[in-house]
PDB file of C-alpha atoms in Angstrom:
ATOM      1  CA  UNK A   1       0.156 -41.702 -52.679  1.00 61.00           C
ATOM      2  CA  UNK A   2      -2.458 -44.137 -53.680  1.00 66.00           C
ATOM      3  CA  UNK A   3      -1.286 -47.045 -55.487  1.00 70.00           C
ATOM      4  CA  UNK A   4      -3.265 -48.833 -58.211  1.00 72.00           C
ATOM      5  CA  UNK A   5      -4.302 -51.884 -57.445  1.00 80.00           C
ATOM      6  CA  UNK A   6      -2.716 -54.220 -60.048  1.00 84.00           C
ATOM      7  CA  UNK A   7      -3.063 -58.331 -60.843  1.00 89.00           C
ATOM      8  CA  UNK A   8      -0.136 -60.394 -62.474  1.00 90.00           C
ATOM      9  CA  UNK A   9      -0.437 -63.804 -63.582  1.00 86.00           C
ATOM     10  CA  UNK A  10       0.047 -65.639 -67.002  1.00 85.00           C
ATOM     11  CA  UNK A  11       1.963 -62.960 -68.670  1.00 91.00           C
ATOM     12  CA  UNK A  12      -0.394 -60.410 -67.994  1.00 93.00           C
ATOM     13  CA  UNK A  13      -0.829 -57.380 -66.181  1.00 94.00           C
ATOM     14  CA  UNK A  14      -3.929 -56.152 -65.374  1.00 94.00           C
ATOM     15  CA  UNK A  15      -4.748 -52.815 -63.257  1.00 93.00           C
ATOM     16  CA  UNK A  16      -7.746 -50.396 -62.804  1.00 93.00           C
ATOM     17  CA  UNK A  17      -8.274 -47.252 -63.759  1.00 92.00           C
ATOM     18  CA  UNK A  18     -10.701 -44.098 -62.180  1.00 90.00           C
ATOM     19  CA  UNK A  19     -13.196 -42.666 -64.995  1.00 89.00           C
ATOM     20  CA  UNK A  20     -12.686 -39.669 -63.139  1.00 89.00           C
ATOM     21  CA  UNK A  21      -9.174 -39.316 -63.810  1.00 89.00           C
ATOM     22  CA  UNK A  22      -9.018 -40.927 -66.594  1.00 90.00           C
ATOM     23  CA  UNK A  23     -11.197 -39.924 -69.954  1.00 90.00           C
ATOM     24  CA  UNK A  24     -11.820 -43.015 -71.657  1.00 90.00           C
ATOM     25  CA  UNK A  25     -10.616 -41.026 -74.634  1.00 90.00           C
ATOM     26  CA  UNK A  26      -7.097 -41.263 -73.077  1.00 92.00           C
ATOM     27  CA  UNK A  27      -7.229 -44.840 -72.490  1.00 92.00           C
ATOM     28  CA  UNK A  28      -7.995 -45.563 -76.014  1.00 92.00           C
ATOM     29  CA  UNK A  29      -4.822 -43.049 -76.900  1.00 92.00           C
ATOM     30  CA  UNK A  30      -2.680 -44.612 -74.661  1.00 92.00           C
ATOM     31  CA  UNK A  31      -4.040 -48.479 -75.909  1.00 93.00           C
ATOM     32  CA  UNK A  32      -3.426 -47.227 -79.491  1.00 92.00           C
ATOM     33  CA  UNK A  33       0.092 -46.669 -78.790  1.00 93.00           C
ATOM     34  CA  UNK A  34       0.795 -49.413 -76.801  1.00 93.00           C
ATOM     35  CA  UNK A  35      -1.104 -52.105 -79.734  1.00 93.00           C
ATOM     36  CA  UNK A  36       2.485 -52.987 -81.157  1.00 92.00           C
ATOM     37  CA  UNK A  37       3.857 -53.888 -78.129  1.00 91.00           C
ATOM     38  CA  UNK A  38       1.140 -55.497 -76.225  1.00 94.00           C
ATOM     39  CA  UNK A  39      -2.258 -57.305 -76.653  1.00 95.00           C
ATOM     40  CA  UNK A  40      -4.959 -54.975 -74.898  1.00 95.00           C
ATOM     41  CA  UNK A  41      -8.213 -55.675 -73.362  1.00 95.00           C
ATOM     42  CA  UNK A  42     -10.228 -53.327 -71.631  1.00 94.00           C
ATOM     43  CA  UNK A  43     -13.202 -54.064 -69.317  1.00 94.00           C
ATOM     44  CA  UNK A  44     -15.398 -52.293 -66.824  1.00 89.00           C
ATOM     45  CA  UNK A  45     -15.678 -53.939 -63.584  1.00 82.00           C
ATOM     46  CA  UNK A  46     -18.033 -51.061 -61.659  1.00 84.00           C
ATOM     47  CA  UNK A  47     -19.507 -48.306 -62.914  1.00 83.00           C
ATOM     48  CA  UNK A  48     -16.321 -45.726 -62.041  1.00 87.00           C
ATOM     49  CA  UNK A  49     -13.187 -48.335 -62.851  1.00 91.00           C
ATOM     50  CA  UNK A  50     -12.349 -49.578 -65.630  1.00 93.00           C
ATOM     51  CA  UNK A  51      -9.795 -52.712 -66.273  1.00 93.00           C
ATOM     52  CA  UNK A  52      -6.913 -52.592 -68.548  1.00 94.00           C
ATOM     53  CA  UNK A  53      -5.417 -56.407 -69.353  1.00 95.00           C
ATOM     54  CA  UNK A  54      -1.922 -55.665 -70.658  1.00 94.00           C
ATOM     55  CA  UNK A  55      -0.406 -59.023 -72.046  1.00 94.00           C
ATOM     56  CA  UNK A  56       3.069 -59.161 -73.371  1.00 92.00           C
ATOM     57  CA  UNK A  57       3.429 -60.326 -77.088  1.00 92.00           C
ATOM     58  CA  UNK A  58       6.276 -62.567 -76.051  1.00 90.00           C
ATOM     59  CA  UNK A  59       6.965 -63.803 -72.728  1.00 91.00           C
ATOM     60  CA  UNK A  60       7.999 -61.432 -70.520  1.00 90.00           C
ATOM     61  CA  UNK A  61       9.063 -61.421 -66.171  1.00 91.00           C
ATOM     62  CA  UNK A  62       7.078 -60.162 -63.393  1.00 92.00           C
ATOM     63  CA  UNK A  63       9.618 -56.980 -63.541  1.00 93.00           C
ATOM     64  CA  UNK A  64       9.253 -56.525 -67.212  1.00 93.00           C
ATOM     65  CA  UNK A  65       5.503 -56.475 -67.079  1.00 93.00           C
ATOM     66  CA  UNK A  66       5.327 -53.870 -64.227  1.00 93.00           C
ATOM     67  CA  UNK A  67       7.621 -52.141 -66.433  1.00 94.00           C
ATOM     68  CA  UNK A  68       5.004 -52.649 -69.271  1.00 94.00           C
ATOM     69  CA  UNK A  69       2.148 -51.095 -66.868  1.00 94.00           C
ATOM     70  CA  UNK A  70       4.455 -48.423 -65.506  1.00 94.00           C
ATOM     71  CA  UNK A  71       5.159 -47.517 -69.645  1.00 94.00           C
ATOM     72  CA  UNK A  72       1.282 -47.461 -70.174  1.00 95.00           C
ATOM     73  CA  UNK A  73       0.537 -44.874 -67.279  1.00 94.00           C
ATOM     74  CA  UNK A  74       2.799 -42.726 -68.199  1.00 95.00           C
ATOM     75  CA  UNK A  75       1.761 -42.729 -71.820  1.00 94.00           C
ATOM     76  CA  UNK A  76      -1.918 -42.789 -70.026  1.00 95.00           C
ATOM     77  CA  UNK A  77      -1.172 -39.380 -68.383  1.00 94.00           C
ATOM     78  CA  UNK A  78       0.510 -37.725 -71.593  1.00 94.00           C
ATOM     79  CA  UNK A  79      -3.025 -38.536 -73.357  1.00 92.00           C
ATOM     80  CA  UNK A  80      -4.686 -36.673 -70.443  1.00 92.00           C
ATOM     81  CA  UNK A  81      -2.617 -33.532 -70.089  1.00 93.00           C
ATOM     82  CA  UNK A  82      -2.513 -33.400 -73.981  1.00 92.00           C
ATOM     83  CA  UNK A  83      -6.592 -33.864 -73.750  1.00 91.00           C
ATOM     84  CA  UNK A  84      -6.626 -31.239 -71.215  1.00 90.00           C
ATOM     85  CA  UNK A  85      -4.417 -29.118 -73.163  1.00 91.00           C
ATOM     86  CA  UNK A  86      -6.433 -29.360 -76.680  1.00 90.00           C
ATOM     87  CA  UNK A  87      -9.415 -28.301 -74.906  1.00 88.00           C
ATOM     88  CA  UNK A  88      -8.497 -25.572 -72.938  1.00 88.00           C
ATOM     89  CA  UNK A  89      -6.682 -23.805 -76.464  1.00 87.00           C
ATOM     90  CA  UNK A  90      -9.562 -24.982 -78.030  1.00 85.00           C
ATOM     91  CA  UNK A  91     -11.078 -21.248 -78.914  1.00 86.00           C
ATOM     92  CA  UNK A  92      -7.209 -20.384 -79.676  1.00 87.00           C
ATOM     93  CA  UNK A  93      -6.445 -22.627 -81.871  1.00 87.00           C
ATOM     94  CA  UNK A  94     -10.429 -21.445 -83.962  1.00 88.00           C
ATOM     95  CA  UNK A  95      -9.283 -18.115 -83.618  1.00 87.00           C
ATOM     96  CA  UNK A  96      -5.982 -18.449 -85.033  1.00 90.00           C
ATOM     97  CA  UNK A  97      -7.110 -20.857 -88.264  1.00 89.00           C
ATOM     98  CA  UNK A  98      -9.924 -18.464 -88.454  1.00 88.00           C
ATOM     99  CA  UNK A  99      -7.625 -15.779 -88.994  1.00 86.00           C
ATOM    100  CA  UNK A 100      -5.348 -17.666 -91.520  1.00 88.00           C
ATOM    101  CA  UNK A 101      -8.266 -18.461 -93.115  1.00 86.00           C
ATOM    102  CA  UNK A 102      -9.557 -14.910 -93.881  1.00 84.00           C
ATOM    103  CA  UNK A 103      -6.492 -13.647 -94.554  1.00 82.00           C
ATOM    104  CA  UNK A 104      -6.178 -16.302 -97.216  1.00 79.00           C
ATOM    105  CA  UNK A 105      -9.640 -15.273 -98.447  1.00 74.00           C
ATOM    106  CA  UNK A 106      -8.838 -11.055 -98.604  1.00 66.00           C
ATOM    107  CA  UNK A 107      -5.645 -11.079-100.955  1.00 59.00           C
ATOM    108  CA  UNK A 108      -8.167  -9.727-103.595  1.00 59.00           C
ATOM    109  CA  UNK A 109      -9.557  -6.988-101.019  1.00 56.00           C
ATOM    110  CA  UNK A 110      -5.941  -5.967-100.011  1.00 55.00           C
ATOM    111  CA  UNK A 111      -4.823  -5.840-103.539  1.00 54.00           C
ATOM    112  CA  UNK A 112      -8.060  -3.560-104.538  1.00 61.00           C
ATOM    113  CA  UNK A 113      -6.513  -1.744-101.392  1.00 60.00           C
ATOM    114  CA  UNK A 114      -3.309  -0.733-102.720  1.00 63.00           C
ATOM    115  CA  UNK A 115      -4.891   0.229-106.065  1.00 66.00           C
ATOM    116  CA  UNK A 116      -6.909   3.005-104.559  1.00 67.00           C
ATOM    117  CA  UNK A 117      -4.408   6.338-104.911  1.00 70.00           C
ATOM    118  CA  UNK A 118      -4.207   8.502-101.355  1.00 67.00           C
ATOM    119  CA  UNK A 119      -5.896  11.571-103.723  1.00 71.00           C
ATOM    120  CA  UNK A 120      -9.221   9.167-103.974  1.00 75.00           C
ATOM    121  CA  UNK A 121      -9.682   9.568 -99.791  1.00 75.00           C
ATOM    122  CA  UNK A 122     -12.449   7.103 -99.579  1.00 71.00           C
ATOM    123  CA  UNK A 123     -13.312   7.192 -95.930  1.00 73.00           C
ATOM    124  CA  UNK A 124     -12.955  11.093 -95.753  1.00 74.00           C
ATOM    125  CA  UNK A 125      -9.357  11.151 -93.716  1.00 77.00           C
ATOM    126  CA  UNK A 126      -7.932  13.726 -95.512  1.00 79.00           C
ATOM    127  CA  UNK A 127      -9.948  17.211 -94.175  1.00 79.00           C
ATOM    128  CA  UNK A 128      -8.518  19.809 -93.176  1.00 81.00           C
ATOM    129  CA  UNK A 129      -8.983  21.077 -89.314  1.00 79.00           C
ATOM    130  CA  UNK A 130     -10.475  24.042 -90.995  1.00 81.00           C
ATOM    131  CA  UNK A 131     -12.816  22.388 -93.427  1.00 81.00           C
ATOM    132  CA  UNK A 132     -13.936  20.307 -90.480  1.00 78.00           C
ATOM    133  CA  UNK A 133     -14.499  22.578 -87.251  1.00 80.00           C
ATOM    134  CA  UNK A 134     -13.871  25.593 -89.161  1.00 80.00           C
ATOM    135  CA  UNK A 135     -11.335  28.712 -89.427  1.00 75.00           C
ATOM    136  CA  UNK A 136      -9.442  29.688 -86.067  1.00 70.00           C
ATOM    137  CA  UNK A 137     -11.084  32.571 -84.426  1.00 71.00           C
ATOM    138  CA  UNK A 138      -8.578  35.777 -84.805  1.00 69.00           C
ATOM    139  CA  UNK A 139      -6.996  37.135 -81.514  1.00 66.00           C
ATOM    140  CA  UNK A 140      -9.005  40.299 -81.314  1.00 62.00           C
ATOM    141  CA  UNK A 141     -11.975  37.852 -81.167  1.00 65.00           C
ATOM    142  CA  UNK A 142     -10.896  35.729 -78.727  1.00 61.00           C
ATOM    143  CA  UNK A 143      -9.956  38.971 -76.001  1.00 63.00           C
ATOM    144  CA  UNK A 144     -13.404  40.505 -76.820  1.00 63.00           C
ATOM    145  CA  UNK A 145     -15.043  37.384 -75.616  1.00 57.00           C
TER     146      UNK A 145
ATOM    147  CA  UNK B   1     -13.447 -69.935 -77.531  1.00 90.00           C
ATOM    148  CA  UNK B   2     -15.707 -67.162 -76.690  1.00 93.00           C
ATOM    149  CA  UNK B   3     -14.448 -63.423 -76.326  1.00 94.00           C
ATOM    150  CA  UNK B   4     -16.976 -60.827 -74.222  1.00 95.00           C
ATOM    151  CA  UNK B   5     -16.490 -57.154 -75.638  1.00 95.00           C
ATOM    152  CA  UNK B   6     -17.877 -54.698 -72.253  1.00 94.00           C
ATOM    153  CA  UNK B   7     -20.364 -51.840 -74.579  1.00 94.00           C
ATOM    154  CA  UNK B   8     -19.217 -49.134 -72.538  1.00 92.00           C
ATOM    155  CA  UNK B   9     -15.663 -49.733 -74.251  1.00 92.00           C
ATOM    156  CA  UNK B  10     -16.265 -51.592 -77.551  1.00 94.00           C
ATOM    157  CA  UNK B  11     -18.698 -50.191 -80.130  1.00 94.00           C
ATOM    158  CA  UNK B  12     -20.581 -52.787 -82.303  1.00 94.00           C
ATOM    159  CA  UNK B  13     -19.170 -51.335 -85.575  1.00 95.00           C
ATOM    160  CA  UNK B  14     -15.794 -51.974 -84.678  1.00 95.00           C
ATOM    161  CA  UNK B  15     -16.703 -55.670 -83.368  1.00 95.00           C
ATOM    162  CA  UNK B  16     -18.123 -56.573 -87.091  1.00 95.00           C
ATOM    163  CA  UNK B  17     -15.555 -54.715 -89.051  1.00 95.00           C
ATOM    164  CA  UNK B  18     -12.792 -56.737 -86.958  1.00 95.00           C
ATOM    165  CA  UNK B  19     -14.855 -59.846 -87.731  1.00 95.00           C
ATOM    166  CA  UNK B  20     -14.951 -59.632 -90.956  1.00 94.00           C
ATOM    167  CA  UNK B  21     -11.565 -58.790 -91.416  1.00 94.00           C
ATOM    168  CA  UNK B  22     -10.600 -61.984 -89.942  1.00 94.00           C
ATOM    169  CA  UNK B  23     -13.828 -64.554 -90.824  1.00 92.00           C
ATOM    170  CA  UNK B  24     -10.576 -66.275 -92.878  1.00 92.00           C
ATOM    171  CA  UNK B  25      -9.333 -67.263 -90.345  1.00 94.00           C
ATOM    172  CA  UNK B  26     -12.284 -68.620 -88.289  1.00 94.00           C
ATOM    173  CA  UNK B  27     -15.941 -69.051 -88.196  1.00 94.00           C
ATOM    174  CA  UNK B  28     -17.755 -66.084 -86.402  1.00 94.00           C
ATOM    175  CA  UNK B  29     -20.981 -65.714 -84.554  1.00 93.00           C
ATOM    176  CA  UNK B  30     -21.837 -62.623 -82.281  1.00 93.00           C
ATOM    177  CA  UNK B  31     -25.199 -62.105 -80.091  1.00 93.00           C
ATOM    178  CA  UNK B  32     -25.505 -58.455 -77.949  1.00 94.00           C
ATOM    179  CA  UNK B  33     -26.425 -59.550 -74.566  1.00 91.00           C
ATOM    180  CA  UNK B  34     -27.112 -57.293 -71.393  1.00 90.00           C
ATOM    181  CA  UNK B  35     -23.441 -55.083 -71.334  1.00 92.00           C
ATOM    182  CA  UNK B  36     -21.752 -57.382 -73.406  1.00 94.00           C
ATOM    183  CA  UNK B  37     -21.086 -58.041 -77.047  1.00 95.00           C
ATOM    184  CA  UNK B  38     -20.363 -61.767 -76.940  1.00 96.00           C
ATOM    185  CA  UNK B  39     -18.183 -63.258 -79.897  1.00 96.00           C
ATOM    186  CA  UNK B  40     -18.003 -67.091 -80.459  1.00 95.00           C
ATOM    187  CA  UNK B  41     -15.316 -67.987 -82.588  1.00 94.00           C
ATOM    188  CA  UNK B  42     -15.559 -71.802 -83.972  1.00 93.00           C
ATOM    189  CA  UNK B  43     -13.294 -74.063 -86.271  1.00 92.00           C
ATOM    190  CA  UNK B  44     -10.674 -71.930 -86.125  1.00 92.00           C
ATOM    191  CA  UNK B  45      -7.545 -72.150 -88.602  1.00 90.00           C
ATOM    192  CA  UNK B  46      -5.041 -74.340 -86.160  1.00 90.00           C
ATOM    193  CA  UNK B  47      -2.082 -72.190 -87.580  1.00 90.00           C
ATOM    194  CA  UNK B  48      -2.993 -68.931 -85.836  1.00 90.00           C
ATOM    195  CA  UNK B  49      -5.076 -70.914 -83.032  1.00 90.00           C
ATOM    196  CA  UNK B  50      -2.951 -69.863 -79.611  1.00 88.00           C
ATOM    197  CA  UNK B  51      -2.835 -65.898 -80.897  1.00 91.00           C
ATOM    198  CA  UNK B  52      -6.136 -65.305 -82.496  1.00 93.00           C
ATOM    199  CA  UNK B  53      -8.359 -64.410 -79.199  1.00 94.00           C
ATOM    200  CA  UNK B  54      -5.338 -61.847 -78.510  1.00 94.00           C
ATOM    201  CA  UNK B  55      -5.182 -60.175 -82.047  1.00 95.00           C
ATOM    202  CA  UNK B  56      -8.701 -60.126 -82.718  1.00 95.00           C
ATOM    203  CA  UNK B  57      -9.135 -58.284 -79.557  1.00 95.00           C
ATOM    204  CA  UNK B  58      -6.756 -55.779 -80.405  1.00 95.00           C
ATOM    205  CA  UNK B  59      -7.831 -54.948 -83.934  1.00 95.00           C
ATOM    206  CA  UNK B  60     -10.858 -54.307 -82.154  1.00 95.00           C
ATOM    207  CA  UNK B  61      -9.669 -51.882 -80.127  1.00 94.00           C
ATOM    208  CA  UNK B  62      -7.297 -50.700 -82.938  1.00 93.00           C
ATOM    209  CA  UNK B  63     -10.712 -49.191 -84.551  1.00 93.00           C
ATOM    210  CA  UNK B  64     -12.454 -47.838 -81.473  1.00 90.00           C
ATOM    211  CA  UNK B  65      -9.576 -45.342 -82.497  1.00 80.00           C
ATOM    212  CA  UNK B  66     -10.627 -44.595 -86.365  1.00 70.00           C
TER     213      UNK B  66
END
């Protein structure tokens, strides 16, 4: 396992993260929940890392600041997966507010539904086998064939 | 005391919302130069002096999120 390269001096902690793992989306997620405990500065030191300065609010030990950083990647990687997660149910999700949506919408339609009596037939269901492919040939018929 | 916000992770909106939210509490000036927003922060109030580089910064970030 790779670990991530990671700076401490003057109270602060400061590590880099891949783009390609991480969306910058998640970072800001992860930052957000981290802005009561922490001050937070991001940077970008090459085009594929980017910097996260994690500074405790009060003054804190070497072991409670790795315990800071250790806090944010974890939060870091619930932001991902839940990311990950959002997108992939994405159509789901559309397909499933859709739904509520319409159903929401047709009360009239299903009410106008149940006012139509079973007598009125309006998509032609109720024929007869007879009426449709007509009468059953007789026996005698059927042996002179 | 001058604070240098990276583009790529700060927007400019959020930068001049934060500053006016805390121009109270100091006097602002911000020029865009190359990657970098750069904020110069001048005659600031001596009672939030030691904090006010670390809070500023993360209101900033606060509304990358909004």
């Amino acid at each position: 396992m790779k670990k991530i390269k990671t700076k401490i001096n003057k109270n602060q902690v400061i590590f880099y993260l891949s783009v390609k793992i991480y969306s910058l989306e998640a970072i800001y997620g992860a930052a957000y929940v981290f802005i009561d405990r922490a001050y937070l500065f991001l940077d970008s030191c090459s085009e594929k890392k980017i910097a996260v300065f994690l500074k405790g609010k009060n003054k804190l030990s070497r072991k409670q600041l790795e315990a800071l950083k250790g806090d944010f990647l974890n939060e870091l990687l619930d932001y991902a997966f839940r990311i990950k997660l959002s997108r992939n149910s994405r159509k789901l999700r559309e397909f499933i507010v859709g739904q509520a949506l319409v159903s929401a919408y047709g009360d009239d339609e299903v009410v106008q539904e149940n006012e139509i009596g079973y007598e009125d037939d309006p998509l032609g269901i109720a024929v007869s086998w007879e009426d449709k492919y007509g009468a059953k040939p007789k026996k005698a018929e059927k042996e002179n064939k | 005391m001058e604070i240098k916000f990276n583009k790529k992770m700060y927007s400019l909106k959020a930068v001049k919302s934060a500053i006016q939210a805390y121009r109270g509490l100091a006097d602002f000036d911000f020029k865009q130069k190359g990657a970098y927003i750069k904020v110069e922060l001048k005659n600031i109030n001596k009672d939030v002096e030691e904090m006010i580089k670390d809070e500023f910064c993360n209101y900033v970030l606060f509304l990358m999120k909004l």
